[in-house]
Coordinates of N, CA and C in Angstrom, one line a residue:
X1 N 24.9 -1.2 -70.0 CA 23.4 -0.8 -69.8 C 23.5 0.0 -68.3
X2 N 24.2 -0.4 -67.7 CA 24.4 0.1 -66.2 C 25.5 1.6 -65.9
X3 N 26.4 1.8 -67.0 CA 26.8 2.5 -67.1 C 26.1 3.8 -68.2
X4 N 25.1 3.5 -69.0 CA 23.6 4.2 -69.7 C 23.2 4.7 -68.7
X5 N 22.5 3.7 -67.7 CA 21.7 4.1 -66.9 C 22.2 5.2 -65.9
X6 N 23.4 4.8 -65.3 CA 23.5 6.1 -64.4 C 24.8 7.4 -64.9
X7 N 24.5 7.5 -66.5 CA 24.9 8.5 -66.9 C 26.7 8.9 -66.7
X8 N 27.0 7.0 -67.0 CA 29.0 7.4 -66.0 C 29.6 7.3 -67.4
X9 N 30.2 8.0 -68.1 CA 31.1 7.6 -68.9 C 32.6 6.5 -68.2
X10 N 32.7 5.5 -69.0 CA 33.7 4.5 -69.0 C 35.3 5.0 -69.5
X11 N 36.2 5.2 -68.8 CA 37.8 5.1 -69.5 C 38.6 4.1 -68.8
X12 N 39.3 3.8 -70.0 CA 40.5 2.6 -69.5 C 41.6 3.5 -69.8
X13 N 42.8 3.8 -68.9 CA 44.2 4.2 -69.0 C 45.3 3.2 -68.7
X14 N 46.0 3.2 -70.4 CA 47.7 2.6 -70.3 C 48.2 3.7 -69.6
X15 N 48.7 3.5 -68.5 CA 49.8 4.2 -67.6 C 50.9 4.4 -68.6
X16 N 51.4 3.1 -68.5 CA 53.0 3.7 -69.2 C 52.9 4.6 -70.7
X17 N 52.1 4.0 -71.5 CA 51.7 5.1 -72.7 C 51.2 6.5 -72.4
X18 N 50.5 6.9 -71.5 CA 49.8 7.5 -70.8 C 48.9 7.9 -71.7
X19 N 47.9 6.5 -72.0 CA 47.0 6.9 -73.2 C 45.9 6.5 -72.4
X20 N 44.3 7.0 -72.7 CA 43.3 7.3 -72.3 C 42.3 6.4 -73.0
X21 N 41.8 5.5 -73.3 CA 40.5 5.4 -74.0 C 38.7 5.5 -73.7
X22 N 38.6 6.7 -73.9 CA 37.0 7.2 -73.5 C 35.9 6.5 -74.4
X23 N 34.7 6.4 -73.7 CA 33.6 5.8 -73.9 C 33.0 6.8 -74.8
X24 N 31.9 6.5 -75.3 CA 31.0 7.5 -76.2 C 30.6 8.3 -75.9
X25 N 29.8 8.0 -74.2 CA 29.4 9.3 -73.2 C 30.1 10.3 -72.7
X26 N 31.4 10.3 -72.5 CA 32.1 11.0 -72.5 C 32.2 12.2 -73.5
X27 N 32.2 12.0 -74.8 CA 32.5 12.8 -75.6 C 31.2 13.3 -76.1
X28 N 30.1 12.8 -75.3 CA 28.4 13.5 -75.4 C 28.3 15.1 -74.6
X29 N 29.2 14.0 -73.1 CA 29.5 14.9 -72.2 C 30.1 16.3 -72.4
X30 N 31.0 16.1 -73.1 CA 31.9 17.0 -73.4 C 32.1 17.7 -74.4
X31 N 31.5 17.4 -75.2 CA 30.8 18.2 -76.7 C 32.2 17.8 -78.1
X32 N 33.1 16.8 -77.7 CA 34.2 16.7 -78.6 C 33.6 15.9 -79.6
X33 N 34.5 15.6 -80.7 CA 34.2 14.4 -81.2 C 35.8 13.6 -81.0
X34 N 35.5 12.0 -81.3 CA 37.0 11.4 -80.8 C 38.2 12.2 -81.8
X35 N 37.7 12.8 -82.7 CA 38.7 13.2 -83.8 C 39.2 14.1 -83.1
X36 N 38.3 15.2 -82.6 CA 39.0 16.6 -82.1 C 39.7 16.6 -80.3
X37 N 39.0 14.8 -79.6 CA 39.2 15.1 -78.7 C 41.0 14.5 -78.7
X38 N 41.0 13.5 -79.6 CA 42.5 13.0 -79.7 C 43.3 13.8 -80.6
X39 N 43.4 14.9 -81.0 CA 43.8 15.6 -81.7 C 45.3 16.6 -81.0
X40 N 45.2 17.0 -79.5 CA 45.6 16.8 -78.9 C 46.6 15.9 -77.8
X41 N 48.3 16.9 -77.8 CA 48.6 15.8 -77.9 C 48.5 15.0 -75.6
X42 N 48.2 15.2 -75.4 CA 47.7 14.7 -73.9 C 46.3 15.1 -73.9
X43 N 44.8 14.0 -74.1 CA 44.1 15.2 -74.4 C 43.2 15.4 -73.0
X44 N 43.6 14.4 -72.1 CA 42.5 14.2 -70.9 C 43.3 15.8 -70.3
X45 N 44.3 15.6 -69.7 CA 45.3 16.3 -68.6 C 45.1 17.7 -69.1
X46 N 45.4 17.9 -70.5 CA 45.7 19.3 -71.0 C 45.0 20.7 -70.5
X47 N 43.5 19.7 -70.8 CA 42.1 20.5 -71.1 C 41.7 20.5 -69.5
X48 N 42.1 20.1 -68.2 CA 41.8 20.3 -66.9 C 41.9 21.8 -67.0
X49 N 41.5 22.4 -65.9 CA 41.5 23.7 -65.1 C 42.9 23.7 -64.4
X50 N 44.0 24.6 -64.9 CA 44.7 25.4 -64.8 C 44.7 25.1 -63.0
X51 N 43.8 25.4 -62.1 CA 44.0 25.7 -60.8 C 43.4 24.0 -60.3
X52 N 43.2 23.3 -61.2 CA 42.8 21.8 -60.5 C 43.4 20.5 -60.9
X53 N 44.7 21.1 -61.8 CA 45.6 20.4 -62.1 C 46.4 19.5 -61.1
X54 N 46.8 20.1 -60.2 CA 47.6 19.9 -59.3 C 47.2 18.3 -58.4
X55 N 45.8 19.5 -57.8 CA 44.8 18.0 -57.0 C 44.8 16.6 -57.5
X56 N 44.5 16.8 -59.2 CA 44.1 15.8 -60.1 C 45.7 14.7 -60.0
X57 N 46.7 15.8 -60.0 CA 47.6 15.1 -60.1 C 48.2 14.2 -58.9
X58 N 48.0 15.0 -57.4 CA 48.2 14.4 -56.5 C 47.1 13.3 -55.9
X59 N 46.4 13.0 -56.4 CA 45.1 11.9 -56.6 C 45.6 10.8 -56.7
X60 N 45.9 11.1 -58.3 CA 46.4 10.0 -59.8 C 48.1 9.9 -58.7
X61 N 49.1 10.4 -58.3 CA 50.5 10.0 -57.5 C 50.2 9.0 -56.4
X62 N 48.8 9.2 -55.4 CA 48.4 8.8 -54.2 C 48.1 7.3 -54.2
X63 N 47.8 7.4 -55.2 CA 46.8 6.1 -55.9 C 47.8 4.9 -56.0
X64 N 48.6 5.8 -57.1 CA 49.8 4.7 -57.6 C 50.5 4.4 -57.2
X65 N 51.1 5.2 -56.0 CA 51.7 5.3 -55.2 C 51.6 4.1 -53.9
X66 N 50.4 4.2 -53.8 CA 49.6 3.0 -52.9 C 49.2 3.8 -51.4
X67 N 48.6 4.8 -51.8 CA 48.9 5.8 -50.1 C 47.4 5.7 -50.2
X68 N 46.6 5.5 -51.7 CA 45.4 6.0 -51.6 C 44.4 4.8 -52.6
X69 N 43.6 4.3 -51.5 CA 42.6 3.0 -52.5 C 42.1 3.5 -53.8
X70 N 41.8 4.7 -54.1 CA 41.2 5.0 -55.4 C 41.0 6.0 -55.6
X71 N 41.3 6.5 -57.3 CA 41.1 7.7 -57.0 C 39.7 8.5 -57.5
X72 N 39.5 9.4 -56.5 CA 37.9 10.3 -56.7 C 38.5 11.6 -56.4
X73 N 37.9 12.4 -57.9 CA 38.3 13.4 -57.8 C 37.6 14.3 -58.4
X74 N 37.2 15.7 -58.0 CA 36.4 16.5 -58.6 C 37.5 17.5 -59.8
X75 N 37.3 17.8 -60.6 CA 37.7 18.9 -61.4 C 37.1 19.6 -62.3
X76 N 37.7 20.5 -63.0 CA 36.5 21.0 -64.0 C 37.7 21.1 -65.3
X77 N 36.7 20.9 -66.4 CA 37.2 20.1 -68.0 C 36.9 21.5 -69.1
X78 N 37.5 21.6 -69.9 CA 37.0 22.9 -70.7 C 36.2 21.8 -71.9
X79 N 35.4 22.4 -72.3 CA 34.5 21.7 -73.0 C 34.5 21.8 -74.3
X80 N 33.8 20.9 -75.5 CA 34.0 21.5 -77.1 C 33.8 22.8 -77.0
X81 N 32.9 23.6 -76.6 CA 32.2 24.5 -77.0 C 33.2 25.8 -76.4
X82 N 34.0 25.8 -75.2 CA 35.4 26.3 -75.0 C 34.9 26.5 -73.5
X83 N 33.5 26.5 -73.0 CA 33.8 26.4 -71.5 C 33.8 25.5 -70.6
X84 N 33.6 25.9 -69.2 CA 34.4 25.1 -67.8 C 33.0 23.9 -67.3
X85 N 33.7 22.4 -67.0 CA 32.4 22.0 -66.8 C 32.5 21.0 -65.9
X86 N 32.2 20.8 -64.6 CA 32.9 19.9 -62.9 C 31.9 18.5 -63.7
X87 N 33.3 17.7 -63.5 CA 33.2 16.5 -64.0 C 34.0 15.4 -62.1
X88 N 33.3 14.3 -62.3 CA 33.8 13.3 -60.8 C 34.9 12.1 -61.8
X89 N 35.5 12.1 -61.5 CA 36.3 10.7 -62.4 C 36.8 9.5 -60.8
X90 N 36.4 8.4 -61.0 CA 36.3 7.6 -60.0 C 37.3 6.2 -60.7
X91 N 38.2 6.2 -60.3 CA 38.9 4.6 -60.5 C 39.9 4.1 -59.3
X92 N 40.3 3.1 -60.3 CA 41.6 2.1 -59.6 C 42.3 1.5 -60.6
X93 N 43.6 1.3 -60.2 CA 44.4 0.4 -60.8 C 44.2 -1.0 -60.9
X94 N 44.3 -1.8 -61.9 CA 43.7 -3.1 -62.3 C 44.7 -4.1 -62.5
X95 N 45.9 -3.7 -63.3 CA 46.9 -4.4 -63.8 C 48.0 -3.8 -62.9
X96 N 48.9 -4.5 -63.1 CA 50.6 -4.2 -62.2 C 51.8 -5.1 -63.1
X97 N 53.0 -4.7 -63.1 CA 54.0 -5.2 -63.7 C 54.8 -6.3 -62.9
X98 N 55.6 -6.9 -63.1 CA 56.0 -8.0 -62.0 C 57.2 -6.9 -60.8
X99 N 57.5 -6.1 -61.3 CA 57.8 -4.6 -60.0 C 56.4 -4.6 -59.6
X100 N 55.6 -4.3 -59.6 CA 54.5 -4.2 -58.6 C 53.8 -3.0 -59.5
X101 N 54.5 -2.2 -60.4 CA 54.5 -0.7 -60.7 C 53.1 -1.1 -61.6
X102 N 51.6 0.1 -61.1 CA 50.1 -0.4 -61.9 C 50.7 0.2 -63.9
X103 N 50.4 -0.9 -64.4 CA 50.4 -0.6 -66.0 C 49.1 -0.3 -66.3
X104 N 47.3 -0.8 -65.8 CA 46.7 0.1 -66.3 C 45.4 0.5 -65.3
X105 N 44.5 1.2 -65.5 CA 43.1 1.7 -64.5 C 42.5 1.7 -65.3
X106 N 41.3 1.6 -64.4 CA 39.8 1.7 -65.6 C 39.4 2.8 -64.5
X107 N 38.1 3.3 -65.1 CA 37.1 4.1 -64.0 C 35.9 4.6 -64.5
X108 N 35.0 5.2 -64.3 CA 34.3 6.2 -64.9 C 34.4 7.6 -64.5
X109 N 33.6 8.2 -65.6 CA 33.4 9.9 -65.3 C 31.7 10.3 -65.0
X110 N 31.9 10.9 -63.9 CA 30.5 11.8 -64.3 C 30.2 13.6 -64.2
X111 N 29.3 13.9 -65.0 CA 29.0 15.3 -64.9 C 28.4 15.5 -63.6
X112 N 29.4 16.3 -62.7 CA 28.5 16.8 -61.8 C 28.5 18.1 -61.6
X113 N 28.4 18.7 -63.0 CA 28.5 20.4 -63.5 C 27.1 21.0 -62.5
X114 N 25.9 20.4 -62.5 CA 24.6 20.6 -62.2 C 25.1 21.1 -60.7
X115 N 25.0 20.3 -60.4 CA 25.4 19.9 -58.5 C 26.1 20.9 -57.4
X116 N 27.7 21.5 -58.5 CA 28.6 21.9 -58.4 C 28.2 23.8 -58.7
X117 N 27.3 24.0 -59.3 CA 27.0 25.1 -60.0 C 25.8 25.5 -58.3
X118 N 25.4 24.3 -58.0 CA 24.3 24.7 -57.2 C 25.3 25.0 -55.8
X119 N 26.2 24.3 -55.7 CA 26.9 24.8 -54.4 C 27.6 26.2 -54.0
X120 N 27.8 26.6 -55.9 CA 28.8 28.2 -56.0 C 28.0 28.9 -55.7
X121 N 26.6 28.6 -56.2 CA 25.3 29.5 -55.8 C 24.9 29.7 -54.6
X122 N 24.7 28.6 -53.7 CA 24.5 28.5 -52.3 C 25.4 29.3 -51.4
X123 N 26.7 29.1 -52.1 CA 27.6 29.9 -50.9 C 27.9 31.1 -51.5
X124 N 27.2 31.7 -52.7 CA 27.2 33.2 -53.0 C 26.4 33.7 -52.5
X125 N 25.0 32.9 -52.3 CA 23.6 33.7 -51.5 C 23.9 33.9 -50.1
X126 N 24.5 32.7 -49.5 CA 24.9 33.2 -47.8 C 25.9 34.2 -47.9
X127 N 26.9 34.3 -49.0 CA 27.6 35.1 -48.3 C 26.7 36.9 -47.9
X128 N 26.3 36.8 -49.6 CA 25.3 38.0 -49.6 C 25.0 38.3 -48.5
X129 N 24.2 36.9 -48.1 CA 22.7 37.4 -46.6 C 23.6 37.9 -45.6
X130 N 25.1 37.1 -45.1 CA 25.5 37.9 -44.3 C 26.3 38.9 -44.4
X131 N 26.7 39.3 -45.9 CA 26.9 41.1 -45.7 C 25.3 41.8 -45.7
X132 N 24.3 41.6 -46.0 CA 23.3 41.9 -45.6 C 23.0 42.3 -44.8
X133 N 23.3 41.3 -43.8 CA 23.2 41.1 -42.2 C 23.8 42.3 -42.0
X134 N 25.3 42.3 -42.1 CA 26.1 42.8 -41.0 C 25.8 44.3 -41.8
X135 N 25.8 44.7 -42.5 CA 25.2 45.8 -43.3 C 24.2 46.5 -42.5
X136 N 23.3 45.9 -42.3 CA 21.5 46.5 -41.8 C 21.4 46.9 -40.3
X137 N 22.6 46.0 -39.7 CA 22.5 45.7 -38.4 C 24.0 46.4 -37.4
X138 N 23.2 47.7 -36.8 CA 24.4 48.0 -36.2 C 25.3 47.2 -35.1
X139 N 24.3 46.6 -34.6 CA 24.5 45.4 -33.3 C 25.4 44.1 -33.9
X140 N 25.8 43.7 -35.4 CA 26.2 42.4 -35.7 C 27.7 42.5 -35.3
X141 N 28.5 43.6 -35.9 CA 30.0 43.5 -34.9 C 30.1 43.1 -33.2
X142 N 28.9 43.9 -32.6 CA 29.2 43.5 -30.9 C 28.7 42.4 -30.7
X143 N 27.8 41.4 -31.7 CA 27.4 40.0 -31.7 C 28.5 39.3 -31.5
X144 N 28.7 39.8 -32.8 CA 30.4 38.6 -33.7 C 31.6 38.6 -32.4
X145 N 31.8 39.8 -32.0 CA 32.6 39.8 -30.7 C 32.7 39.3 -29.6
X146 N 31.3 39.6 -29.0 CA 31.0 38.5 -28.2 C 30.9 36.8 -27.9
X147 N 30.3 36.6 -29.6 CA 30.3 35.4 -29.8 C 32.1 34.9 -29.6
X148 N 32.8 35.7 -30.4 CA 34.4 35.4 -30.3 C 34.7 34.9 -28.8
X149 N 34.5 36.1 -27.9 CA 34.7 36.2 -27.0 C 34.7 34.7 -25.7
X150 N 33.3 34.1 -26.4 CA 32.6 33.3 -25.4 C 33.6 31.8 -25.7
X151 N 33.6 32.0 -27.1 CA 34.3 30.6 -27.6 C 35.4 30.8 -27.5
X152 N 36.5 31.5 -27.1 CA 38.0 31.3 -26.1 C 37.4 31.3 -25.0
X153 N 36.4 31.7 -24.1 CA 36.2 31.0 -22.7 C 36.4 29.9 -22.8
X154 N 35.2 29.5 -23.9 CA 34.6 28.1 -23.5 C 36.3 27.1 -23.8
X155 N 36.8 27.4 -24.7 CA 37.9 26.6 -24.8 C 38.9 26.8 -23.6
X156 N 39.3 28.0 -23.4 CA 40.0 28.0 -22.0 C 39.9 27.1 -20.9
X157 N 38.2 27.0 -20.6 CA 38.1 26.3 -19.6 C 37.7 24.9 -20.1
X158 N 37.9 24.7 -21.2 CA 38.0 23.2 -21.6 C 39.4 22.2 -21.5
X159 N 39.9 23.1 -21.7 CA 41.5 23.1 -22.0 C 41.9 23.3 -20.2
X160 N 41.2 23.7 -19.2 CA 42.1 23.8 -17.7 C 41.1 22.8 -17.6
X161 N 40.1 22.2 -17.7 CA 39.6 21.2 -17.4 C 40.4 19.4 -17.8
X162 N 41.0 19.8 -18.9 CA 42.0 18.9 -19.6 C 43.1 18.6 -18.6
X163 N 43.6 19.9 -18.6 CA 44.8 19.7 -17.8 C 45.1 19.4 -16.6
X164 N 43.6 19.8 -15.4 CA 43.2 19.1 -14.4 C 43.3 17.7 -14.0
X165 N 42.6 17.1 -15.4 CA 42.4 15.5 -15.7 C 44.1 14.8 -15.4
X166 N 44.2 15.7 -16.6 CA 46.5 15.3 -17.0 C 46.5 15.3 -15.2
X167 N 46.5 16.6 -14.8 CA 47.8 16.8 -13.5 C 46.9 15.6 -12.5
X168 N 45.5 15.9 -12.4 CA 45.6 15.5 -11.1 C 44.7 14.0 -11.2
X169 N 44.2 13.5 -12.0 CA 43.9 12.1 -12.5 C 45.3 11.2 -12.8
X170 N 45.7 11.2 -14.1 CA 46.7 10.6 -15.0 C 47.6 10.6 -14.0
X171 N 48.1 12.1 -14.0 CA 49.9 12.3 -13.2 C 49.7 11.5 -11.4
X172 N 48.6 11.7 -11.0 CA 48.5 11.1 -9.8 C 48.4 9.4 -9.6
X173 N 47.7 9.0 -10.6 CA 48.1 7.3 -10.6 C 49.2 7.2 -11.2
X174 N 49.9 7.4 -11.7 CA 51.2 7.5 -12.7 C 52.2 7.5 -11.5
X175 N 52.0 8.1 -10.4 CA 52.8 8.4 -9.2 C 53.2 7.8 -8.7
X176 N 51.3 6.8 -8.2 CA 51.1 6.3 -7.4 C 51.8 4.4 -7.7
X177 N 51.7 4.2 -8.8 CA 52.4 3.2 -9.8 C 54.2 3.2 -9.6
X178 N 54.5 4.3 -9.6 CA 56.2 4.6 -9.8 C 56.3 4.3 -8.3
X179 N 55.5 4.4 -7.2 CA 56.1 4.2 -5.9 C 55.7 2.4 -5.8
X180 N 54.8 2.0 -6.0 CA 54.6 0.9 -5.9 C 55.7 0.1 -6.5
X181 N 56.1 0.5 -8.0 CA 57.2 -0.3 -8.4 C 58.7 -0.1 -7.7
X182 N 58.6 1.0 -7.0 CA 60.0 1.4 -5.8 C 60.3 0.5 -4.9
X183 N 58.8 0.2 -4.0 CA 58.3 -1.2 -3.4 C 59.1 -2.1 -3.6
X184 N 58.3 -2.3 -5.0 CA 58.7 -3.9 -5.5 C 60.1 -4.0 -5.9
X185 N 60.7 -2.9 -6.3 CA 62.1 -3.3 -6.6 C 63.3 -3.3 -5.2
X186 N 62.6 -2.8 -4.3 CA 63.7 -3.3 -2.7 C 63.3 -4.6 -2.3
X187 N 61.9 -5.2 -2.7 CA 61.9 -7.1 -2.6 C 62.7 -7.5 -3.7
X188 N 62.5 -6.9 -4.3 CA 63.7 -7.9 -6.0 C 64.7 -7.8 -5.1
X189 N 65.5 -6.6 -4.8 CA 67.0 -6.6 -4.4 C 67.4 -7.7 -3.5
X190 N 66.6 -8.0 -2.6 CA 66.8 -9.2 -1.8 C 66.6 -10.5 -2.2
X191 N 65.2 -10.8 -2.9 CA 65.1 -12.1 -3.6 C 65.9 -12.7 -4.8
X192 N 65.6 -11.8 -5.6 CA 66.0 -11.8 -7.0 C 66.7 -10.7 -7.9
X193 N 68.0 -9.9 -7.6 CA 68.4 -9.0 -7.6 C 68.4 -8.9 -9.5
X194 N 69.0 -9.9 -10.5 CA 68.8 -10.0 -11.6 C 67.6 -9.2 -12.1
X195 N 66.8 -8.6 -11.5 CA 65.2 -8.3 -11.8 C 65.5 -6.9 -11.7
X196 N 66.2 -6.3 -10.9 CA 65.6 -5.2 -9.9 C 65.9 -3.9 -11.3
X197 N 67.3 -5.0 -12.1 CA 67.4 -3.3 -13.1 C 66.3 -3.1 -14.3
X198 N 65.6 -4.8 -14.4 CA 64.8 -4.5 -15.3 C 63.6 -3.4 -15.1
X199 N 63.0 -3.6 -12.9 CA 61.9 -2.8 -12.6 C 62.4 -1.5 -12.7
X200 N 63.8 -1.4 -12.5 CA 64.4 0.3 -12.3 C 64.3 1.0 -13.8
X201 N 64.1 0.1 -15.0 CA 64.1 0.9 -16.0 C 62.6 1.4 -16.4
X202 N 61.8 0.5 -15.8 CA 60.1 0.7 -15.9 C 60.3 1.8 -15.0
X203 N 60.5 1.9 -13.7 CA 60.5 3.3 -12.8 C 60.5 4.4 -14.0
X204 N 61.8 4.3 -14.8 CA 62.0 5.3 -15.4 C 61.5 5.7 -16.6
X205 N 60.7 4.4 -17.1 CA 59.7 5.3 -18.3 C 58.7 5.7 -17.3
X206 N 58.1 5.1 -16.6 CA 56.7 5.9 -15.7 C 57.0 7.4 -15.5
X207 N 58.4 7.8 -14.8 CA 58.6 9.0 -14.4 C 58.8 10.0 -15.5
X208 N 58.9 9.3 -16.7 CA 59.0 9.9 -18.1 C 57.8 10.3 -18.5
X209 N 57.3 9.4 -18.1 CA 55.7 9.5 -18.5 C 54.8 10.5 -17.3
X210 N 55.1 11.1 -16.2 CA 54.9 11.4 -15.1 C 55.1 13.1 -15.9
X211 N 56.5 13.3 -16.2 CA 57.0 14.7 -16.6 C 56.1 15.2 -17.9
X212 N 55.8 14.3 -19.1 CA 55.1 14.6 -20.2 C 53.8 14.4 -19.8
X213 N 53.3 14.0 -18.8 CA 51.3 14.4 -18.4 C 51.9 16.0 -17.6
X214 N 52.8 15.9 -16.7 CA 52.8 17.5 -16.3 C 53.2 18.6 -17.3
X215 N 53.8 18.3 -18.6 CA 53.9 19.3 -19.4 C 53.0 19.7 -20.1
X216 N 52.2 18.2 -20.5 CA 51.2 18.3 -21.1 C 50.2 19.2 -20.5
X217 N 49.8 19.3 -19.3 CA 49.2 20.2 -18.0 C 49.3 21.7 -18.1
X218 N 50.6 21.5 -18.5 CA 51.3 23.1 -17.8 C 50.9 23.6 -19.3
X219 N 51.0 23.0 -20.6 CA 50.6 23.4 -22.1 C 49.1 23.9 -22.4
X220 N 48.3 23.1 -21.5 CA 46.9 23.1 -21.5 C 46.5 23.8 -20.9
X221 N 47.6 24.3 -19.9 CA 46.6 25.2 -18.8 C 46.6 26.9 -18.8
X222 N 46.0 28.0 -19.7 CA 46.2 29.3 -19.8 C 46.9 29.7 -19.4
X223 N 47.8 30.8 -19.6 CA 48.4 31.8 -18.4 C 47.6 32.7 -17.7
X224 N 48.2 32.4 -16.4 CA 47.5 33.2 -15.4 C 47.7 34.6 -15.1
X225 N 47.2 35.5 -15.3 CA 47.9 36.7 -15.1 C 48.0 37.2 -13.8
X226 N 47.2 36.3 -12.6 CA 47.5 36.6 -10.9 C 48.9 35.6 -11.1
X227 N 49.4 34.7 -11.6 CA 50.7 34.1 -11.0 C 52.0 34.7 -12.3
X228 N 51.7 35.9 -12.6 CA 52.5 36.8 -13.2 C 52.7 37.0 -14.6
X229 N 51.7 36.1 -15.3 CA 51.6 36.4 -16.8 C 52.2 35.9 -17.5
X230 N 52.5 36.5 -18.6 CA 53.0 36.0 -19.7 C 54.7 35.5 -19.3
X231 N 55.3 36.8 -19.2 CA 56.5 36.9 -18.8 C 57.1 35.4 -17.2
X232 N 56.3 35.6 -16.7 CA 57.4 34.7 -15.6 C 56.8 33.2 -16.6
X233 N 55.1 32.7 -17.2 CA 55.6 31.5 -18.1 C 56.5 31.1 -18.7
X234 N 56.8 32.2 -19.8 CA 58.1 31.6 -20.0 C 59.4 31.8 -19.5
X235 N 59.6 32.5 -18.7 CA 60.7 32.4 -17.4 C 60.3 30.5 -17.2
X236 N 59.0 30.4 -16.6 CA 58.6 28.9 -16.1 C 59.3 27.7 -17.4
X237 N 58.9 28.3 -18.5 CA 59.4 27.3 -19.7 C 60.5 27.2 -20.0
X238 N 61.5 28.6 -19.9 CA 62.7 28.3 -19.9 C 63.6 27.0 -18.9
X239 N 63.2 27.5 -18.3 CA 64.1 26.6 -16.6 C 63.5 25.0 -17.0
X240 N 62.0 24.7 -17.6 CA 61.9 23.4 -17.7 C 62.2 22.6 -19.0
X241 N 63.0 23.8 -19.7 CA 63.6 23.2 -21.0 C 65.0 23.3 -20.6
X242 N 65.4 24.1 -19.8 CA 66.8 23.3 -19.3 C 67.2 22.3 -18.3
X243 N 66.3 22.4 -18.1 CA 66.1 20.9 -17.0 C 65.7 19.5 -17.6
X244 N 64.8 19.6 -18.9 CA 64.4 18.6 -19.3 C 65.8 18.2 -20.6
X245 N 66.0 19.0 -21.2 CA 67.1 18.6 -22.2 C 68.4 18.5 -22.0
X246 N 68.9 19.4 -21.0 CA 70.1 19.6 -20.5 C 70.8 20.2 -21.5
X247 N 70.4 21.5 -21.9 CA 70.6 22.5 -22.7 C 70.8 24.2 -22.0
X248 N 71.4 25.1 -22.2 CA 71.4 26.3 -21.7 C 70.2 27.6 -21.9
X249 N 69.2 27.5 -21.6 CA 68.2 28.3 -21.6 C 67.9 29.6 -21.0
X250 N 68.2 30.8 -21.4 CA 68.0 32.0 -20.9 C 67.0 32.9 -21.7
X251 N 66.0 33.6 -20.8 CA 65.1 33.9 -21.5 C 65.6 35.6 -21.0
X252 N 65.1 36.9 -22.0 CA 65.0 37.7 -21.8 C 63.8 38.4 -21.9
X253 N 63.3 39.3 -21.4 CA 62.2 40.3 -22.1 C 61.7 41.9 -21.4
X254 N 61.5 42.3 -22.4 CA 61.5 43.7 -22.1 C 59.8 44.1 -22.6
X255 N 59.4 45.4 -21.3 CA 58.2 45.5 -21.5 C 58.5 46.9 -20.3
X256 N 57.0 47.4 -20.5 CA 57.0 49.1 -19.5 C 56.7 48.3 -18.2
X257 N 56.2 49.3 -17.2 CA 56.3 49.5 -16.3 C 54.6 48.4 -16.0
X258 N 53.5 49.0 -16.7 CA 52.8 48.5 -16.3 C 52.4 47.3 -16.5
X259 N 53.3 46.5 -17.4 CA 52.9 44.9 -18.1 C 53.3 44.1 -17.0

């Protein structure tokens, strides 16, 4: 009664035999008789829209491989009258063999065709409205370019702020910790030499964290033309890579005199 009230078709999948038992409501939704449905060698999967099969397969594999807690996928299926209808299928495995492989899964399928058609129509209407606005307004392109520039500027300012926080905030605090640890290492050298090596290891980790935070800060900060522009930034990057990874890095660039 609950399934009928929700207009949900129940299904049971015997995974090893690749056999799916459908409830009567499924045939009412898809327009097949049971005999017509079962006449195909793979009744369910063979009728899924070709563009949706890969997504359905991925959902099934992810759930059976314990990477996903349940099957929850939308797809189109060919109905008895030859048309495509959107369906939503949800389910999960409920039985496993001794090797942990799923043997049985159960779930429901819902007819979501009306909702999907409404969504597609909304998308088409929105695109048409945008096209009409662009065609009827000479200022539309200029407005779009201005908005794009503003978005880029906002993103650059935010990157600079994060880079500054990393360099002046986290980087300075880590540097202070490293200095305190060096002082502690000097004391341990006198009181407990055995622990000095461990403190040196911690200092090494902190120094690595300092270098990482500085590298992140440099990576987030946009190239500044007043400091040499792209060419200078690439030369600096090459020098940093050579120093950090111990490999020879050479930068060569070609540009005209105005660059």
